[in-house]
C-alpha cells in the first residue's frame, strides 16, 4: 500500500488564519460580558485540536456573514433557551453553583424539527451539547446564529 | 563559618518555604542575612542553600546585583481577575497573597490544598481568616464556572517562551480544566530567569496561561 501522502498544509498554517476578534464580534450580542465572551471564544478556537479550531472559525464566520446580510442582529428577549453544562465530575456537578457555559442554546429553532419538550427535542439538545466543549460550544454558537437568521427571515423584509 | 549563618539554615528555609512560598521566604531570609552580615553573608547563603532552592539562588543573585526587594504589585493580577466571582489559587506566596487577597472585593477566594513542601494548612488558613478557604484536589472543580479564575505563581520566563510553576499547578491544570474556568492567570513573582536547575518546579509553556502578569 502506498504511503499516505503528506498534507499540503504546514502544521503552522492549520489555524494561522483564525482571528479571535471576528468571533468575539459575532457573539458579542449574546455575550455582552467581555470575560464570558473571551472564555467562550477561547473554548471555540483556542482549545482542542488545531483542525477543529480552524473549522469552527470558518463555519461561524460564514454563518456570521449570512446573519449580517439578512440583518439578524442578536437575541430575542422572548426566546427560550437551555443551559449548556460543563462536564464536571458527577459528584462535583451538584456542588458547583456555576457549572454552565455562559452561552445558552436557543431552542426555538429546534421547534421546527421536534415539538418543544418532546423526547425528540431533548435528544437533539443532548446531541448538540454533548462532547468536548470545543464541539458543544461550536454547535451552540451555530444554532444561535441560525436561530437569529431564521427569525429574521420569518419577520420578512423591513 | 560566618556567624551570620547558623547551622540548620537549609532546614529552616525548607520549613519556611512551605508556609511562605519560595519567593517570599527567599526575600525574607535574604534581607535578614544581609542585615546580619551584609553582601558577604548573602553570598554564602546563596552558596550554601541556593543550589537546593533555585528561587533563593535567583533572589540572592538579584540582591547582590543591587535589587533590595521583590516587586509586589497585585494590580495586574487583580485586573486579570476583574469580574470573577471565584478565585482559586494554586500555590503559596505569602508576600503576594497578603497584598492580593484583601483586595479581591466580593469574590470568594480559595487555596488548593496541595504542596510539594510540608505545610501546616491550618496555620496558612489562619493567616487569611476568614477570607480564604481551602479546597482539596479531589473537589476543586466545584469551583469552576464562567466567572471563576485559576491563579498560580510562576517563576520567571525563559528565552524559549516557557515558565516554571509549582507541581501542584500541574495536578490542577489539564485540558479538561482549561474549559471549566474563565481564565488561567500566571503571576510572575520572580521576574528573572533561574541560574541553577529549577528544582521543585516544573517547566510549562507560558502560552498556556490566558493572562501572564
Short mmCIF file of C-alpha atoms in Angstrom, two decimals:
data_model
loop_
_atom_site.label_atom_id
_atom_site.label_comp_id
_atom_site.label_asym_id
_atom_site.label_seq_id
_atom_site.Cartn_x
_atom_site.Cartn_y
_atom_site.Cartn_z
CA UNK A 1 0.00 0.00 0.00
CA UNK A 2 1.49 3.36 -0.93
CA UNK A 3 2.35 5.63 1.99
CA UNK A 4 -0.21 8.24 2.98
CA UNK A 5 0.72 11.44 1.14
CA UNK A 6 1.76 14.27 3.42
CA UNK A 7 -0.77 17.07 3.87
CA UNK A 8 -0.04 20.08 1.66
CA UNK A 9 -0.82 22.34 4.61
CA UNK A 10 2.01 23.01 7.03
CA UNK A 11 1.18 22.44 10.69
CA UNK A 12 1.81 26.09 11.48
CA UNK A 13 -0.72 27.12 8.84
CA UNK A 14 -3.58 24.95 10.04
CA UNK A 15 -5.07 27.61 12.23
CA UNK A 16 -2.96 30.62 11.36
CA UNK A 17 -6.00 32.25 9.75
CA UNK A 18 -8.04 32.10 12.96
CA UNK A 19 -8.85 35.58 14.25
CA UNK A 20 -10.49 35.61 17.70
CA UNK A 21 -11.69 39.18 17.23
CA UNK A 22 -14.00 38.16 14.42
CA UNK A 23 -15.72 35.51 16.53
CA UNK A 24 -15.86 37.82 19.54
CA UNK A 25 -17.63 40.45 17.47
CA UNK A 26 -20.05 37.81 16.21
CA UNK A 27 -21.02 36.62 19.66
CA UNK A 28 -20.99 39.98 21.42
CA UNK A 29 -24.80 40.47 21.21
CA UNK A 30 -25.30 37.18 23.05
CA UNK A 31 -22.33 37.54 25.41
CA UNK A 32 -22.06 41.18 26.44
CA UNK A 33 -19.71 40.40 29.33
CA UNK A 34 -16.16 40.57 27.99
CA UNK A 35 -14.79 37.93 30.35
CA UNK A 36 -17.51 35.44 29.48
CA UNK A 37 -17.19 36.19 25.77
CA UNK A 38 -13.41 35.67 25.86
CA UNK A 39 -13.92 32.41 27.70
CA UNK A 40 -16.37 31.05 25.13
CA UNK A 41 -14.25 32.21 22.20
CA UNK A 42 -11.20 30.57 23.75
CA UNK A 43 -13.10 27.31 24.06
CA UNK A 44 -14.22 27.59 20.41
CA UNK A 45 -10.97 28.48 18.67
CA UNK A 46 -8.28 28.38 21.32
CA UNK A 47 -8.62 24.89 22.71
CA UNK A 48 -8.55 21.38 21.34
CA UNK A 49 -7.17 20.04 18.06
CA UNK A 50 -5.98 22.63 15.59
CA UNK A 51 -8.19 21.47 12.73
CA UNK A 52 -11.32 21.89 14.85
CA UNK A 53 -10.25 25.40 15.79
CA UNK A 54 -9.90 26.26 12.14
CA UNK A 55 -13.16 24.58 11.16
CA UNK A 56 -15.08 26.35 13.94
CA UNK A 57 -13.70 29.67 12.81
CA UNK A 58 -14.67 29.11 9.16
CA UNK A 59 -18.16 27.83 9.87
CA UNK A 60 -19.01 30.52 12.41
CA UNK A 61 -17.57 33.26 10.22
CA UNK A 62 -19.65 32.15 7.25
CA UNK A 63 -22.78 31.96 9.35
CA UNK A 64 -21.93 35.38 10.64
CA UNK A 65 -21.78 36.64 7.06
CA UNK A 66 -25.24 35.25 6.39
CA UNK A 67 -26.57 36.79 9.58
CA UNK A 68 -25.09 40.13 8.68
CA UNK A 69 -26.53 40.15 5.17
CA UNK A 70 -30.02 39.30 6.28
CA UNK A 71 -29.94 41.70 9.18
CA UNK A 72 -30.01 39.18 12.01
CA UNK A 73 -28.54 41.21 14.82
CA UNK A 74 -28.91 39.47 18.12
CA UNK A 75 -31.04 37.53 20.55
CA UNK A 76 -34.73 37.86 21.08
CA UNK A 77 -35.76 38.67 24.61
CA UNK A 78 -38.58 36.14 24.49
CA UNK A 79 -36.53 33.33 23.02
CA UNK A 80 -36.45 30.11 25.01
CA UNK A 81 -33.08 28.56 25.72
CA UNK A 82 -31.43 25.89 27.82
CA UNK A 83 -28.20 25.63 29.76
CA UNK A 84 -25.07 24.18 28.24
CA UNK A 85 -23.43 22.33 31.11
CA UNK A 86 -19.74 21.90 31.73
CA UNK A 87 -18.91 18.25 32.06
CA UNK A 88 -17.69 18.24 35.63
CA UNK A 89 -17.07 15.09 37.64
CA UNK A 90 -20.55 13.87 38.60
CA UNK A 91 -20.01 14.11 42.34
CA UNK A 92 -18.98 17.75 41.97
CA UNK A 93 -21.50 18.93 39.42
CA UNK A 94 -24.20 19.12 42.07
CA UNK A 95 -21.92 21.14 44.36
CA UNK A 96 -20.85 23.65 41.74
CA UNK A 97 -23.19 26.64 41.60
CA UNK A 98 -21.91 27.85 38.24
CA UNK A 99 -21.43 24.76 36.13
CA UNK A 100 -22.86 26.01 32.84
CA UNK A 101 -21.16 27.78 29.98
CA UNK A 102 -22.27 31.40 29.60
CA UNK A 103 -23.65 30.76 26.10
CA UNK A 104 -27.10 29.16 26.21
CA UNK A 105 -28.66 27.03 23.48
CA UNK A 106 -31.73 28.68 21.93
CA UNK A 107 -34.43 26.09 21.37
CA UNK A 108 -37.00 27.93 19.24
CA UNK A 109 -35.22 26.88 16.06
CA UNK A 110 -35.41 23.25 17.21
CA UNK A 111 -39.20 23.54 17.44
CA UNK A 112 -39.15 23.30 13.65
CA UNK A 113 -37.70 19.81 13.97
CA UNK A 114 -39.46 18.44 17.04
CA UNK A 115 -42.07 19.74 19.48
CA UNK A 116 -40.78 21.70 22.44
CA UNK A 117 -40.42 19.47 25.48
CA UNK A 118 -40.62 16.26 23.46
CA UNK A 119 -38.23 13.35 23.85
CA UNK A 120 -37.05 14.00 20.33
CA UNK A 121 -36.14 17.59 21.07
CA UNK A 122 -34.47 16.58 24.33
CA UNK A 123 -32.36 14.11 22.37
CA UNK A 124 -31.46 16.83 19.87
CA UNK A 125 -30.36 19.10 22.71
CA UNK A 126 -28.32 16.29 24.18
CA UNK A 127 -26.58 15.65 20.86
CA UNK A 128 -25.81 19.32 20.39
CA UNK A 129 -24.42 19.92 23.87
CA UNK A 130 -22.54 16.65 24.41
CA UNK A 131 -18.89 16.06 23.70
CA UNK A 132 -15.79 18.21 24.17
CA UNK A 133 -16.50 21.89 24.87
CA UNK A 134 -14.93 22.81 21.55
CA UNK A 135 -17.62 20.82 19.75
CA UNK A 136 -20.51 21.55 22.06
CA UNK A 137 -19.99 25.29 22.10
CA UNK A 138 -19.50 25.37 18.33
CA UNK A 139 -22.83 23.60 17.93
CA UNK A 140 -24.49 26.04 20.29
CA UNK A 141 -22.95 29.05 18.59
CA UNK A 142 -24.09 27.82 15.20
CA UNK A 143 -27.63 27.16 16.39
CA UNK A 144 -27.60 30.60 17.97
CA UNK A 145 -26.72 32.25 14.68
CA UNK A 146 -29.07 30.03 12.70
CA UNK A 147 -31.86 30.84 15.10
CA UNK A 148 -31.31 34.56 14.63
CA UNK A 149 -31.19 34.13 10.85
CA UNK A 150 -34.38 32.10 10.73
CA UNK A 151 -36.16 34.55 12.97
CA UNK A 152 -35.10 37.44 10.75
CA UNK A 153 -36.23 35.63 7.62
CA UNK A 154 -39.60 34.92 9.16
CA UNK A 155 -40.01 38.54 10.13
CA UNK A 156 -39.77 39.39 6.45
CA UNK A 157 -38.30 42.46 4.75
CA UNK A 158 -38.27 45.73 6.71
CA UNK B 1 31.62 29.73 59.00
CA UNK B 2 30.19 33.20 59.12
CA UNK B 3 28.49 33.88 62.47
CA UNK B 4 25.56 35.33 60.47
CA UNK B 5 24.72 31.92 59.02
CA UNK B 6 23.87 29.40 61.73
CA UNK B 7 23.80 25.66 61.27
CA UNK B 8 20.46 24.30 60.17
CA UNK B 9 19.83 27.17 57.81
CA UNK B 10 18.69 24.90 54.99
CA UNK B 11 16.33 23.10 57.34
CA UNK B 12 14.88 26.39 58.48
CA UNK B 13 14.43 27.57 54.94
CA UNK B 14 12.74 24.32 53.93
CA UNK B 15 10.29 24.85 56.76
CA UNK B 16 9.67 28.45 55.76
CA UNK B 17 9.05 27.76 52.06
CA UNK B 18 6.11 25.52 52.91
CA UNK B 19 4.12 28.25 54.60
CA UNK B 20 5.54 31.34 52.94
CA UNK B 21 6.41 30.20 49.44
CA UNK B 22 9.84 30.01 47.85
CA UNK B 23 9.97 33.59 46.68
CA UNK B 24 8.57 35.15 49.84
CA UNK B 25 10.78 33.03 52.08
CA UNK B 26 13.81 33.80 49.94
CA UNK B 27 13.35 37.53 50.24
CA UNK B 28 12.80 37.25 53.97
CA UNK B 29 15.90 35.16 54.55
CA UNK B 30 17.99 37.29 52.21
CA UNK B 31 17.04 40.51 54.00
CA UNK B 32 17.69 39.01 57.43
CA UNK B 33 21.02 37.53 56.41
CA UNK B 34 22.05 40.79 54.76
CA UNK B 35 21.11 42.66 57.91
CA UNK B 36 23.35 40.39 59.96
CA UNK B 37 26.31 40.02 57.64
CA UNK B 38 25.96 42.15 54.54
CA UNK B 39 26.54 41.03 50.98
CA UNK B 40 29.21 38.57 52.04
CA UNK B 41 26.68 36.68 54.12
CA UNK B 42 24.17 36.78 51.27
CA UNK B 43 26.79 35.26 49.01
CA UNK B 44 27.33 32.48 51.49
CA UNK B 45 23.58 31.96 51.77
CA UNK B 46 23.48 31.57 48.04
CA UNK B 47 26.35 29.12 48.02
CA UNK B 48 25.04 27.00 50.87
CA UNK B 49 21.32 26.90 50.20
CA UNK B 50 20.85 28.23 46.69
CA UNK B 51 21.76 25.01 44.93
CA UNK B 52 18.89 23.21 46.65
CA UNK B 53 16.46 26.11 46.21
CA UNK B 54 16.85 27.78 42.81
CA UNK B 55 14.43 30.60 43.62
CA UNK B 56 16.62 31.54 46.60
CA UNK B 57 19.64 31.36 44.33
CA UNK B 58 17.97 33.76 41.89
CA UNK B 59 16.89 36.18 44.61
CA UNK B 60 20.24 36.29 46.37
CA UNK B 61 21.75 36.94 42.97
CA UNK B 62 19.32 39.81 42.47
CA UNK B 63 20.27 41.17 45.90
CA UNK B 64 23.94 41.01 45.06
CA UNK B 65 23.16 42.92 41.86
CA UNK B 66 21.51 45.69 43.85
CA UNK B 67 17.84 44.74 44.00
CA UNK B 68 16.60 45.13 47.55
CA UNK B 69 13.00 43.99 47.45
CA UNK B 70 10.52 41.93 45.48
CA UNK B 71 8.11 43.71 43.17
CA UNK B 72 4.82 43.06 44.91
CA UNK B 73 2.21 44.74 42.79
CA UNK B 74 -1.16 42.99 42.86
CA UNK B 75 -2.77 45.41 40.40
CA UNK B 76 -2.19 43.38 37.21
CA UNK B 77 -3.36 40.17 38.87
CA UNK B 78 -6.42 41.93 40.25
CA UNK B 79 -7.18 43.35 36.82
CA UNK B 80 -6.99 39.86 35.34
CA UNK B 81 -9.50 38.75 37.98
CA UNK B 82 -11.91 41.60 37.29
CA UNK B 83 -15.47 40.35 37.14
CA UNK B 84 -14.63 36.99 38.66
CA UNK B 85 -16.83 35.73 41.46
CA UNK B 86 -14.43 32.96 42.44
CA UNK B 87 -10.65 32.93 42.50
CA UNK B 88 -8.91 29.62 43.05
CA UNK B 89 -5.25 29.91 43.91
CA UNK B 90 -2.69 27.19 43.41
CA UNK B 91 0.48 27.66 45.43
CA UNK B 92 1.52 29.86 48.31
CA UNK B 93 3.49 33.08 48.09
CA UNK B 94 2.61 34.94 51.27
CA UNK B 95 4.11 38.31 50.37
CA UNK B 96 1.96 38.39 47.25
CA UNK B 97 -1.15 36.86 48.79
CA UNK B 98 -1.01 39.42 51.60
CA UNK B 99 -1.45 42.18 49.03
CA UNK B 100 -3.78 40.30 46.71
CA UNK B 101 -6.35 38.52 48.86
CA UNK B 102 -7.67 41.53 50.82
CA UNK B 103 -8.13 43.45 47.56
CA UNK B 104 -10.37 40.89 45.88
CA UNK B 105 -13.59 42.57 46.86
CA UNK B 106 -16.65 40.34 46.91
CA UNK B 107 -15.08 37.37 45.14
CA UNK B 108 -14.74 34.13 47.04
CA UNK B 109 -11.14 33.01 47.20
CA UNK B 110 -9.70 29.61 47.95
CA UNK B 111 -6.37 27.85 48.01
CA UNK B 112 -5.86 24.37 46.65
CA UNK B 113 -4.57 22.25 49.50
CA UNK B 114 -1.58 20.75 47.77
CA UNK B 115 2.14 21.43 48.05
CA UNK B 116 5.41 19.77 47.29
CA UNK B 117 6.58 21.06 50.68
CA UNK B 118 5.31 20.26 54.13
CA UNK B 119 2.64 22.77 55.08
CA UNK B 120 0.63 23.41 58.20
CA UNK B 121 -2.55 24.28 56.35
CA UNK B 122 -4.39 25.35 59.48
CA UNK B 123 -1.74 27.97 60.09
CA UNK B 124 -1.84 29.15 56.50
CA UNK B 125 -5.61 29.42 56.68
CA UNK B 126 -5.43 31.33 59.95
CA UNK B 127 -3.25 33.96 58.30
CA UNK B 128 -6.09 34.88 55.95
CA UNK B 129 -9.10 34.04 58.09
CA UNK B 130 -11.92 34.38 57.26
CA UNK B 131 -11.21 35.48 53.73
CA UNK B 132 -9.56 32.34 52.40
CA UNK B 133 -10.99 28.84 52.03
CA UNK B 134 -9.16 25.59 51.43
CA UNK B 135 -10.11 23.20 48.63
CA UNK B 136 -8.91 19.65 48.09
CA UNK B 137 -7.53 18.38 44.83
CA UNK B 138 -10.50 15.99 44.62
CA UNK B 139 -13.08 18.76 44.73
CA UNK B 140 -11.53 21.90 43.27
CA UNK B 141 -13.65 21.58 40.13
CA UNK B 142 -16.68 22.50 42.20
CA UNK B 143 -15.18 25.98 41.97
CA UNK B 144 -15.32 26.02 38.19
CA UNK B 145 -17.54 28.32 36.17
CA UNK B 146 -17.65 31.14 33.68
CA UNK B 147 -16.85 33.63 36.43
CA UNK B 148 -14.17 31.52 38.05
CA UNK B 149 -10.46 32.01 37.56
CA UNK B 150 -7.43 29.96 38.40
CA UNK B 151 -4.30 31.72 39.57
CA UNK B 152 -0.86 30.41 40.27
CA UNK B 153 2.61 31.80 40.77
CA UNK B 154 5.21 31.46 38.06
CA UNK B 155 8.92 31.86 38.45
CA UNK B 156 10.47 33.79 35.62
CA UNK B 157 10.32 33.36 31.85
CA UNK B 158 12.79 31.50 29.72
CA UNK B 159 14.06 32.66 26.36
CA UNK B 160 12.09 29.85 24.77
CA UNK B 161 8.69 31.14 25.93
CA UNK B 162 8.34 28.83 28.91
CA UNK B 163 7.98 29.47 32.58
CA UNK B 164 8.27 27.45 35.76
CA UNK B 165 5.42 26.53 38.04
CA UNK B 166 4.82 24.53 41.17
CA UNK B 167 3.98 20.84 40.65
CA UNK B 168 0.61 21.41 42.28
CA UNK B 169 -0.36 23.52 39.25
CA UNK B 170 0.25 20.51 37.03
CA UNK B 171 -2.08 18.46 39.25
CA UNK B 172 -4.84 21.02 38.76
CA UNK B 173 -4.30 22.15 35.23
CA UNK B 174 -5.41 19.89 32.39
CA UNK B 175 -7.21 20.11 29.09
CA UNK B 176 -10.50 19.42 30.82
CA UNK B 177 -9.95 22.08 33.47
CA UNK B 178 -8.96 24.69 30.88
CA UNK B 179 -12.53 24.78 29.61
CA UNK B 180 -14.05 24.95 33.08
CA UNK B 181 -12.51 28.19 34.25
CA UNK B 182 -12.74 31.59 32.62
CA UNK B 183 -9.08 32.39 32.97
CA UNK B 184 -5.77 30.83 33.94
CA UNK B 185 -3.55 33.53 35.41
CA UNK B 186 0.17 33.18 35.96
CA UNK B 187 1.65 35.77 38.31
CA UNK B 188 5.40 36.06 37.80
CA UNK B 189 6.81 36.60 41.27
CA UNK B 190 10.46 36.09 40.38
CA UNK B 191 10.78 38.26 37.24
CA UNK B 192 14.16 36.78 36.42
CA UNK B 193 15.48 33.54 34.97
CA UNK B 194 16.89 30.98 37.34
CA UNK B 195 20.56 30.13 37.14
CA UNK B 196 20.66 26.70 38.70
CA UNK B 197 18.46 23.70 37.91
CA UNK B 198 14.86 24.64 38.85
CA UNK B 199 14.37 22.00 41.48
CA UNK B 200 10.85 21.79 42.95
CA UNK B 201 9.44 23.43 39.83
CA UNK B 202 8.08 22.22 36.52
CA UNK B 203 8.56 23.90 33.17
CA UNK B 204 5.42 24.74 31.26
CA UNK B 205 4.65 26.85 28.17
CA UNK B 206 3.90 30.43 29.11
CA UNK B 207 1.25 30.46 26.40
CA UNK B 208 -0.87 28.09 28.44
CA UNK B 209 -1.96 30.98 30.60
CA UNK B 210 -4.70 33.32 29.45
CA UNK B 211 -3.00 36.08 31.45
CA UNK B 212 0.65 36.31 32.42
CA UNK B 213 1.17 39.19 34.78
#
